[in-house]
């Protein structure tokens, strides 16, 4: 699945809010902010995992081994996307790792990151306000039955 | 029933063990099996690997392969699975029923009977590798890539035990040195402090890549190991000097693996810049130790080896002392090893338990049946994969029991491609 240009732009915007949800081996979800989440290219998402001991890192390994999906959300203003994907690889060495680590070290010089996770998107859902609004409004007789009376 | 590697099908054995031990991550079992059975690269894969982008292992410590590398093709050291597991590239003869390394859709994959199992990735050559010391030695012959973020020095490629035929039965050190010389690959037996200083300086210029380094090599028991110690200290001081000059740090994350010493000698190592100490006891059973490691038995002795290893904790601190094993030799041909898997596993677990209780981390490098070793000459083959599954699970239970405080992650999954204990640490 290809990552659309609008989503790539949103992921590259430093002001976007980005979260990642993983699950442990019992299926318990774990959600965290991942400021480094971005589109590596049109095929992969990537983020820097900062800590070896984090629950996200443990879950990502489990999700990779068991081929379980993870979910990500990114938003800025009224633009928002949800992406479901599969962990593909933890990059611990080489030019890609170096590039991502250098970016992280500019923000957090003292951190010793674990690696760069690559995630292959499997489903991309437009969660923006306008899209949902259009969907709602497409219901028959929306203007008659879905309006809160007296709202500002 | 007696296990015969040469008559056991790779794929069948791997699947049986995976099903029997679902608790064990499949990639950890695969790593143990890749080290055990080795790899056979296809022509296209090995040709692709000649790309100078990749690191090629200069074979200065042990050969590690199950057969002599006699071709002019260079072979990488470490490769990585998609989950970050580091594995060492071990060549094997067809009789070992090795895994295949091939290109699938232009990417490297490990195959088992033509079924793609895991995509793999090879390490970028360190930037210092092609530089030369002022003495004219290629720096890759001075310090080698150990794994993703680790480089190491093999200070002496000769162990004095070989002079008397008392080398450890699984060791190929002097055989490997002669083999490399015979193949005309450029090889020096001993490196100098100046070479170490220059190489460390160059390596550390690759900022942000390294976080662990170690020093090891052949033992020299003369004068109570004092000659070896003095030599090692001169190299450590050279590394420490490089660390100060290039990074402005007083101490590097530096570990040494050598014969266990006396307190005063440990102190000198610490003061020179060593923060972690390791000694390889190789095998826990006392009688089998005497048979397997006759040089160590002659010059130190089993009880003294352990007493000295324990003393290292007083100097370096809990979690900073490791004791190494060669998992697999517990099942070397009798009388060197046990015939029964459980007996072999339990013997080592007893040792791991004792060490962890005393603040020492049991580590290791999985047994490779290398040409030139006594075990190779005996026709030994690696133990069943199930041995490694049981040993790993047993050790993991002990790691959980003693906790993260003892397991200071001095050796971690990014540093050790030759053993699986580091990978299990990731689950703690």
Tab-separated table of N, CA, C and O in Angstrom, chain B residues 169-257:
chain	number	residue	atom	x	y	z
B	169	UNK	N	40.159	-27.900	23.543
B	169	UNK	CA	39.859	-28.881	22.489
B	169	UNK	C	38.989	-28.311	21.361
B	169	UNK	O	38.898	-28.899	20.294
B	170	UNK	N	38.335	-27.197	21.616
B	170	UNK	CA	37.450	-26.600	20.600
B	170	UNK	C	38.118	-25.420	19.902
B	170	UNK	O	37.527	-24.794	19.034
B	171	UNK	N	39.365	-25.094	20.304
B	171	UNK	CA	40.005	-23.840	19.863
B	171	UNK	C	40.813	-24.047	18.578
B	171	UNK	O	41.553	-25.016	18.453
B	172	UNK	N	40.693	-23.068	17.666
B	172	UNK	CA	41.451	-23.158	16.403
B	172	UNK	C	42.438	-21.997	16.255
B	172	UNK	O	42.914	-21.729	15.151
B	173	UNK	N	42.736	-21.299	17.352
B	173	UNK	CA	43.464	-20.034	17.216
B	173	UNK	C	44.762	-20.139	16.403
B	173	UNK	O	44.948	-19.425	15.412
B	174	UNK	N	45.653	-20.992	16.785
B	174	UNK	CA	46.934	-21.054	16.079
B	174	UNK	C	46.778	-21.696	14.701
B	174	UNK	O	47.471	-21.325	13.755
B	175	UNK	N	45.866	-22.638	14.610
B	175	UNK	CA	45.581	-23.240	13.300
B	175	UNK	C	45.079	-22.147	12.353
B	175	UNK	O	45.493	-22.060	11.195
B	176	UNK	N	44.183	-21.312	12.865
B	176	UNK	CA	43.618	-20.238	12.034
B	176	UNK	C	44.712	-19.267	11.588
B	176	UNK	O	44.742	-18.863	10.424
B	177	UNK	N	45.620	-18.907	12.523
B	177	UNK	CA	46.702	-17.983	12.162
B	177	UNK	C	47.518	-18.569	11.001
B	177	UNK	O	47.822	-17.880	10.021
B	178	UNK	N	47.842	-19.844	11.122
B	178	UNK	CA	48.642	-20.489	10.057
B	178	UNK	C	47.845	-20.563	8.758
B	178	UNK	O	48.385	-20.361	7.672
B	179	UNK	N	46.561	-20.847	8.886
B	179	UNK	CA	45.718	-20.951	7.692
B	179	UNK	C	45.658	-19.613	6.954
B	179	UNK	O	45.794	-19.566	5.728
B	180	UNK	N	45.482	-18.531	7.701
B	180	UNK	CA	45.401	-17.211	7.066
B	180	UNK	C	46.730	-16.849	6.396
B	180	UNK	O	46.750	-16.284	5.299
B	181	UNK	N	47.837	-17.188	7.072
B	181	UNK	CA	49.161	-16.919	6.480
B	181	UNK	C	49.350	-17.743	5.210
B	181	UNK	O	49.823	-17.238	4.198
B	182	UNK	N	48.936	-18.990	5.306
B	182	UNK	CA	49.075	-19.905	4.156
B	182	UNK	C	48.262	-19.399	2.956
B	182	UNK	O	48.662	-19.527	1.810
B	183	UNK	N	47.109	-18.806	3.248
B	183	UNK	CA	46.253	-18.313	2.173
B	183	UNK	C	46.729	-16.954	1.643
B	183	UNK	O	46.125	-16.383	0.732
B	184	UNK	N	47.782	-16.422	2.267
B	184	UNK	CA	48.365	-15.157	1.799
B	184	UNK	C	47.448	-13.964	1.994
B	184	UNK	O	47.428	-13.036	1.186
B	185	UNK	N	46.680	-13.985	3.088
B	185	UNK	CA	45.689	-12.916	3.276
B	185	UNK	C	46.221	-11.721	4.065
B	185	UNK	O	45.469	-10.809	4.375
B	186	UNK	N	47.487	-11.752	4.419
B	186	UNK	CA	48.031	-10.635	5.191
B	186	UNK	C	47.597	-10.775	6.628
B	186	UNK	O	46.414	-10.660	6.934
B	187	UNK	N	48.501	-11.058	7.499
B	187	UNK	CA	48.117	-11.408	8.863
B	187	UNK	C	49.303	-11.144	9.768
B	187	UNK	O	50.405	-11.601	9.501
B	188	UNK	N	49.091	-10.346	10.809
B	188	UNK	CA	50.170	-10.230	11.784
B	188	UNK	C	49.707	-10.817	13.113
B	188	UNK	O	48.524	-10.748	13.459
B	189	UNK	N	50.627	-11.427	13.797
B	189	UNK	CA	50.267	-12.211	14.978
B	189	UNK	C	50.009	-11.309	16.181
B	189	UNK	O	49.168	-11.599	17.013
B	190	UNK	N	50.742	-10.220	16.255
B	190	UNK	CA	50.671	-9.378	17.447
B	190	UNK	C	50.527	-7.916	17.023
B	190	UNK	O	51.231	-7.474	16.113
B	191	UNK	N	49.625	-7.186	17.669
B	191	UNK	CA	49.467	-5.772	17.316
B	191	UNK	C	50.149	-4.909	18.379
B	191	UNK	O	50.325	-5.339	19.520
B	192	UNK	N	50.518	-3.701	17.984
B	192	UNK	CA	51.289	-2.846	18.888
B	192	UNK	C	50.404	-1.738	19.484
B	192	UNK	O	49.369	-1.392	18.899
B	193	UNK	N	50.832	-1.159	20.608
B	193	UNK	CA	50.054	-0.054	21.193
B	193	UNK	C	49.850	1.106	20.215
B	193	UNK	O	48.774	1.695	20.171
B	194	UNK	N	50.868	1.404	19.412
B	194	UNK	CA	50.728	2.511	18.467
B	194	UNK	C	49.659	2.201	17.415
B	194	UNK	O	48.843	3.050	17.062
B	195	UNK	N	49.659	0.955	16.951
B	195	UNK	CA	48.636	0.550	15.968
B	195	UNK	C	47.239	0.618	16.589
B	195	UNK	O	46.275	1.037	15.945
B	196	UNK	N	47.160	0.227	17.839
B	196	UNK	CA	45.872	0.264	18.532
B	196	UNK	C	45.424	1.710	18.739
B	196	UNK	O	44.250	2.050	18.525
B	197	UNK	N	46.353	2.553	19.118
B	197	UNK	CA	46.034	3.973	19.326
B	197	UNK	C	45.512	4.605	18.032
B	197	UNK	O	44.445	5.236	18.008
B	198	UNK	N	46.248	4.401	16.955
B	198	UNK	CA	45.860	5.020	15.677
B	198	UNK	C	44.508	4.486	15.189
B	198	UNK	O	43.664	5.243	14.708
B	199	UNK	N	44.318	3.188	15.352
B	199	UNK	CA	43.070	2.584	14.874
B	199	UNK	C	41.887	3.029	15.731
B	199	UNK	O	40.804	3.327	15.210
B	200	UNK	N	42.098	3.091	17.040
B	200	UNK	CA	41.007	3.551	17.915
B	200	UNK	C	40.627	4.986	17.570
B	200	UNK	O	39.440	5.326	17.505
B	201	UNK	N	41.630	5.816	17.338
B	201	UNK	CA	41.348	7.220	16.966
B	201	UNK	C	40.460	7.261	15.725
B	201	UNK	O	39.440	7.957	15.693
B	202	UNK	N	40.840	6.509	14.723
B	202	UNK	CA	40.067	6.521	13.473
B	202	UNK	C	38.664	5.965	13.685
B	202	UNK	O	37.685	6.496	13.156
B	203	UNK	N	38.571	4.890	14.456
B	203	UNK	CA	37.256	4.270	14.690
B	203	UNK	C	36.331	5.251	15.416
B	203	UNK	O	35.155	5.395	15.063
B	204	UNK	N	36.871	5.928	16.415
B	204	UNK	CA	36.030	6.819	17.223
B	204	UNK	C	35.590	8.071	16.457
B	204	UNK	O	34.664	8.767	16.879
B	205	UNK	N	36.250	8.320	15.336
B	205	UNK	CA	35.815	9.460	14.512
B	205	UNK	C	34.455	9.198	13.871
B	205	UNK	O	33.784	10.115	13.422
B	206	UNK	N	34.083	7.921	13.804
B	206	UNK	CA	32.753	7.585	13.289
B	206	UNK	C	31.772	7.772	14.456
B	206	UNK	O	31.373	6.805	15.124
B	207	UNK	N	31.438	8.993	14.723
B	207	UNK	CA	30.707	9.325	15.956
B	207	UNK	C	29.276	8.827	15.933
B	207	UNK	O	28.602	8.916	14.910
B	208	UNK	N	28.850	8.327	17.062
B	208	UNK	CA	27.479	7.850	17.183
B	208	UNK	C	27.306	6.404	16.751
B	208	UNK	O	26.211	5.871	16.823
B	209	UNK	N	28.377	5.760	16.281
B	209	UNK	CA	28.214	4.363	15.844
B	209	UNK	C	28.462	3.374	16.979
B	209	UNK	O	27.788	2.362	17.082
B	210	UNK	N	29.463	3.647	17.823
B	210	UNK	CA	29.933	2.614	18.766
B	210	UNK	C	29.404	2.831	20.172
B	210	UNK	O	29.269	3.966	20.624
B	211	UNK	N	29.197	1.725	20.874
B	211	UNK	CA	28.959	1.872	22.307
B	211	UNK	C	29.573	0.753	23.135
B	211	UNK	O	29.317	0.641	24.327
B	212	UNK	N	30.352	-0.088	22.507
B	212	UNK	CA	30.984	-1.166	23.262
B	212	UNK	C	32.223	-1.625	22.514
B	212	UNK	O	32.227	-1.679	21.279
B	213	UNK	N	33.268	-1.916	23.260
B	213	UNK	CA	34.461	-2.476	22.625
B	213	UNK	C	35.133	-3.446	23.584
B	213	UNK	O	34.996	-3.309	24.804
B	214	UNK	N	35.799	-4.409	23.022
B	214	UNK	CA	36.489	-5.355	23.900
B	214	UNK	C	37.800	-5.801	23.294
B	214	UNK	O	38.068	-5.598	22.110
B	215	UNK	N	38.582	-6.372	24.187
B	215	UNK	CA	39.932	-6.805	23.842
B	215	UNK	C	40.054	-8.261	24.252
B	215	UNK	O	39.670	-8.627	25.374
B	216	UNK	N	40.578	-9.082	23.365
B	216	UNK	CA	40.806	-10.482	23.733
B	216	UNK	C	41.894	-11.050	22.828
B	216	UNK	O	42.370	-10.384	21.923
B	217	UNK	N	42.280	-12.272	23.123
B	217	UNK	CA	43.304	-12.899	22.292
B	217	UNK	C	43.924	-14.078	23.011
B	217	UNK	O	43.426	-14.526	24.052
B	218	UNK	N	45.013	-14.562	22.471
B	218	UNK	CA	45.659	-15.747	23.036
B	218	UNK	C	46.269	-15.481	24.399
B	218	UNK	O	46.716	-14.375	24.680
B	219	UNK	N	46.287	-16.508	25.216
B	219	UNK	CA	46.818	-16.370	26.584
B	219	UNK	C	48.321	-16.635	26.614
B	219	UNK	O	48.854	-17.396	25.807
B	220	UNK	N	48.970	-15.956	27.561
B	220	UNK	CA	50.407	-16.157	27.773
B	220	UNK	C	50.631	-16.354	29.273
B	220	UNK	O	50.665	-15.391	30.042
B	221	UNK	N	50.782	-17.606	29.706
B	221	UNK	CA	50.854	-17.864	31.156
B	221	UNK	C	52.209	-17.552	31.786
B	221	UNK	O	52.359	-17.663	33.004
B	222	UNK	N	53.163	-17.130	31.003
B	222	UNK	CA	54.504	-16.906	31.566
B	222	UNK	C	54.474	-15.830	32.657
B	222	UNK	O	53.745	-14.855	32.543
B	223	UNK	N	55.255	-16.069	33.688
B	223	UNK	CA	55.358	-15.133	34.830
B	223	UNK	C	53.986	-14.848	35.437
B	223	UNK	O	53.648	-13.682	35.733
B	224	UNK	N	53.205	-15.876	35.580
B	224	UNK	CA	51.880	-15.685	36.200
B	224	UNK	C	51.010	-14.745	35.390
B	224	UNK	O	50.275	-13.926	35.952
B	225	UNK	N	51.075	-14.835	34.090
B	225	UNK	CA	50.302	-14.019	33.138
B	225	UNK	C	50.728	-12.546	33.159
B	225	UNK	O	50.066	-11.689	32.592
B	226	UNK	N	51.846	-12.273	33.825
B	226	UNK	CA	52.277	-10.891	33.977
B	226	UNK	C	52.678	-10.259	32.625
B	226	UNK	O	52.371	-9.107	32.363
B	227	UNK	N	53.323	-11.044	31.789
B	227	UNK	CA	53.737	-10.505	30.472
B	227	UNK	C	52.506	-10.125	29.647
B	227	UNK	O	52.470	-9.070	29.010
B	228	UNK	N	51.513	-11.020	29.677
B	228	UNK	CA	50.284	-10.738	28.914
B	228	UNK	C	49.588	-9.507	29.491
B	228	UNK	O	49.103	-8.640	28.747
B	229	UNK	N	49.568	-9.440	30.811
B	229	UNK	CA	48.903	-8.311	31.461
B	229	UNK	C	49.567	-6.985	31.093
B	229	UNK	O	48.897	-6.006	30.751
B	230	UNK	N	50.877	-6.963	31.176
B	230	UNK	CA	51.619	-5.740	30.852
B	230	UNK	C	51.332	-5.289	29.416
B	230	UNK	O	51.120	-4.111	29.141
B	231	UNK	N	51.354	-6.273	28.545
B	231	UNK	CA	51.087	-5.999	27.121
B	231	UNK	C	49.657	-5.467	26.962
B	231	UNK	O	49.424	-4.426	26.303
B	232	UNK	N	48.706	-6.132	27.611
B	232	UNK	CA	47.310	-5.678	27.512
B	232	UNK	C	47.150	-4.261	28.058
B	232	UNK	O	46.438	-3.440	27.479
B	233	UNK	N	47.814	-3.991	29.175
B	233	UNK	CA	47.698	-2.656	29.768
B	233	UNK	C	48.240	-1.593	28.800
B	233	UNK	O	47.655	-0.516	28.641
B	234	UNK	N	49.314	-1.932	28.115
B	234	UNK	CA	49.861	-0.951	27.156
B	234	UNK	C	48.850	-0.676	26.028
B	234	UNK	O	48.741	0.450	25.540
B	235	UNK	N	48.094	-1.693	25.652
B	235	UNK	CA	47.084	-1.493	24.594
B	235	UNK	C	45.877	-0.715	25.130
B	235	UNK	O	45.324	0.149	24.447
B	236	UNK	N	45.492	-1.040	26.351
B	236	UNK	CA	44.332	-0.352	26.957
B	236	UNK	C	44.654	1.141	27.124
B	236	UNK	O	43.819	2.006	26.855
B	237	UNK	N	45.867	1.415	27.571
B	237	UNK	CA	46.272	2.818	27.729
B	237	UNK	C	46.238	3.543	26.377
B	237	UNK	O	45.873	4.713	26.301
B	238	UNK	N	46.610	2.811	25.338
B	238	UNK	CA	46.572	3.412	23.991
B	238	UNK	C	45.130	3.731	23.594
B	238	UNK	O	44.847	4.795	23.027
B	239	UNK	N	44.210	2.831	23.920
B	239	UNK	CA	42.793	3.073	23.592
B	239	UNK	C	42.240	4.230	24.425
B	239	UNK	O	41.518	5.085	23.918
B	240	UNK	N	42.598	4.218	25.701
B	240	UNK	CA	42.111	5.267	26.604
B	240	UNK	C	42.602	6.641	26.137
B	240	UNK	O	41.851	7.624	26.131
B	241	UNK	N	43.849	6.678	25.713
B	241	UNK	CA	44.416	7.937	25.199
B	241	UNK	C	43.615	8.407	23.968
B	241	UNK	O	43.270	9.591	23.848
B	242	UNK	N	43.293	7.458	23.104
B	242	UNK	CA	42.510	7.807	21.906
B	242	UNK	C	41.131	8.331	22.309
B	242	UNK	O	40.631	9.303	21.723
B	243	UNK	N	40.530	7.709	23.304
B	243	UNK	CA	39.215	8.144	23.780
B	243	UNK	C	39.244	9.567	24.291
B	243	UNK	O	38.339	10.371	24.031
B	244	UNK	N	40.304	9.884	25.025
B	244	UNK	CA	40.448	11.251	25.574
B	244	UNK	C	40.610	12.259	24.444
B	244	UNK	O	39.995	13.317	24.442
B	245	UNK	N	41.451	11.896	23.485
B	245	UNK	CA	41.756	12.857	22.415
B	245	UNK	C	40.594	13.065	21.450
B	245	UNK	O	40.325	14.180	21.023
B	246	UNK	N	39.924	11.998	21.100
B	246	UNK	CA	38.874	12.107	20.075
B	246	UNK	C	37.522	12.483	20.676
B	246	UNK	O	36.783	13.291	20.120
B	247	UNK	N	37.195	11.894	21.822
B	247	UNK	CA	35.862	12.137	22.390
B	247	UNK	C	35.893	12.944	23.688
B	247	UNK	O	34.845	13.323	24.201
B	248	UNK	N	37.074	13.136	24.229
B	248	UNK	CA	37.177	13.885	25.491
B	248	UNK	C	36.645	13.122	26.689
B	248	UNK	O	36.196	13.711	27.666
B	249	UNK	N	36.678	11.792	26.613
B	249	UNK	CA	36.182	10.990	27.747
B	249	UNK	C	37.361	10.331	28.466
B	249	UNK	O	38.381	10.025	27.849
B	250	UNK	N	37.187	10.119	29.774
B	250	UNK	CA	38.255	9.502	30.555
B	250	UNK	C	38.292	7.988	30.388
B	250	UNK	O	39.334	7.363	30.486
B	251	UNK	N	37.106	7.402	30.217
B	251	UNK	CA	37.041	5.938	30.094
B	251	UNK	C	36.149	5.566	28.917
B	251	UNK	O	35.094	6.167	28.720
B	252	UNK	N	36.578	4.575	28.186
B	252	UNK	CA	35.753	4.032	27.108
B	252	UNK	C	34.954	2.842	27.662
B	252	UNK	O	35.349	2.265	28.680
B	253	UNK	N	33.863	2.477	27.013
B	253	UNK	CA	33.119	1.284	27.460
B	253	UNK	C	33.879	0.028	27.046
B	253	UNK	O	33.548	-0.635	26.074
B	254	UNK	N	34.924	-0.260	27.801
B	254	UNK	CA	35.906	-1.257	27.374
B	254	UNK	C	35.905	-2.488	28.274
B	254	UNK	O	36.015	-2.376	29.502
B	255	UNK	N	35.800	-3.617	27.628
B	255	UNK	CA	35.787	-4.905	28.324
B	255	UNK	C	37.016	-5.695	27.882
B	255	UNK	O	37.480	-5.535	26.758
B	256	UNK	N	37.523	-6.511	28.790
B	256	UNK	CA	38.621	-7.401	28.393
B	256	UNK	C	38.251	-8.831	28.740
B	256	UNK	O	37.603	-9.083	29.765
B	257	UNK	N	38.618	-9.735	27.854
B	257	UNK	CA	38.422	-11.155	28.137
B	257	UNK	C	39.804	-11.788	28.204
B	257	UNK	O	40.550	-11.789	27.214
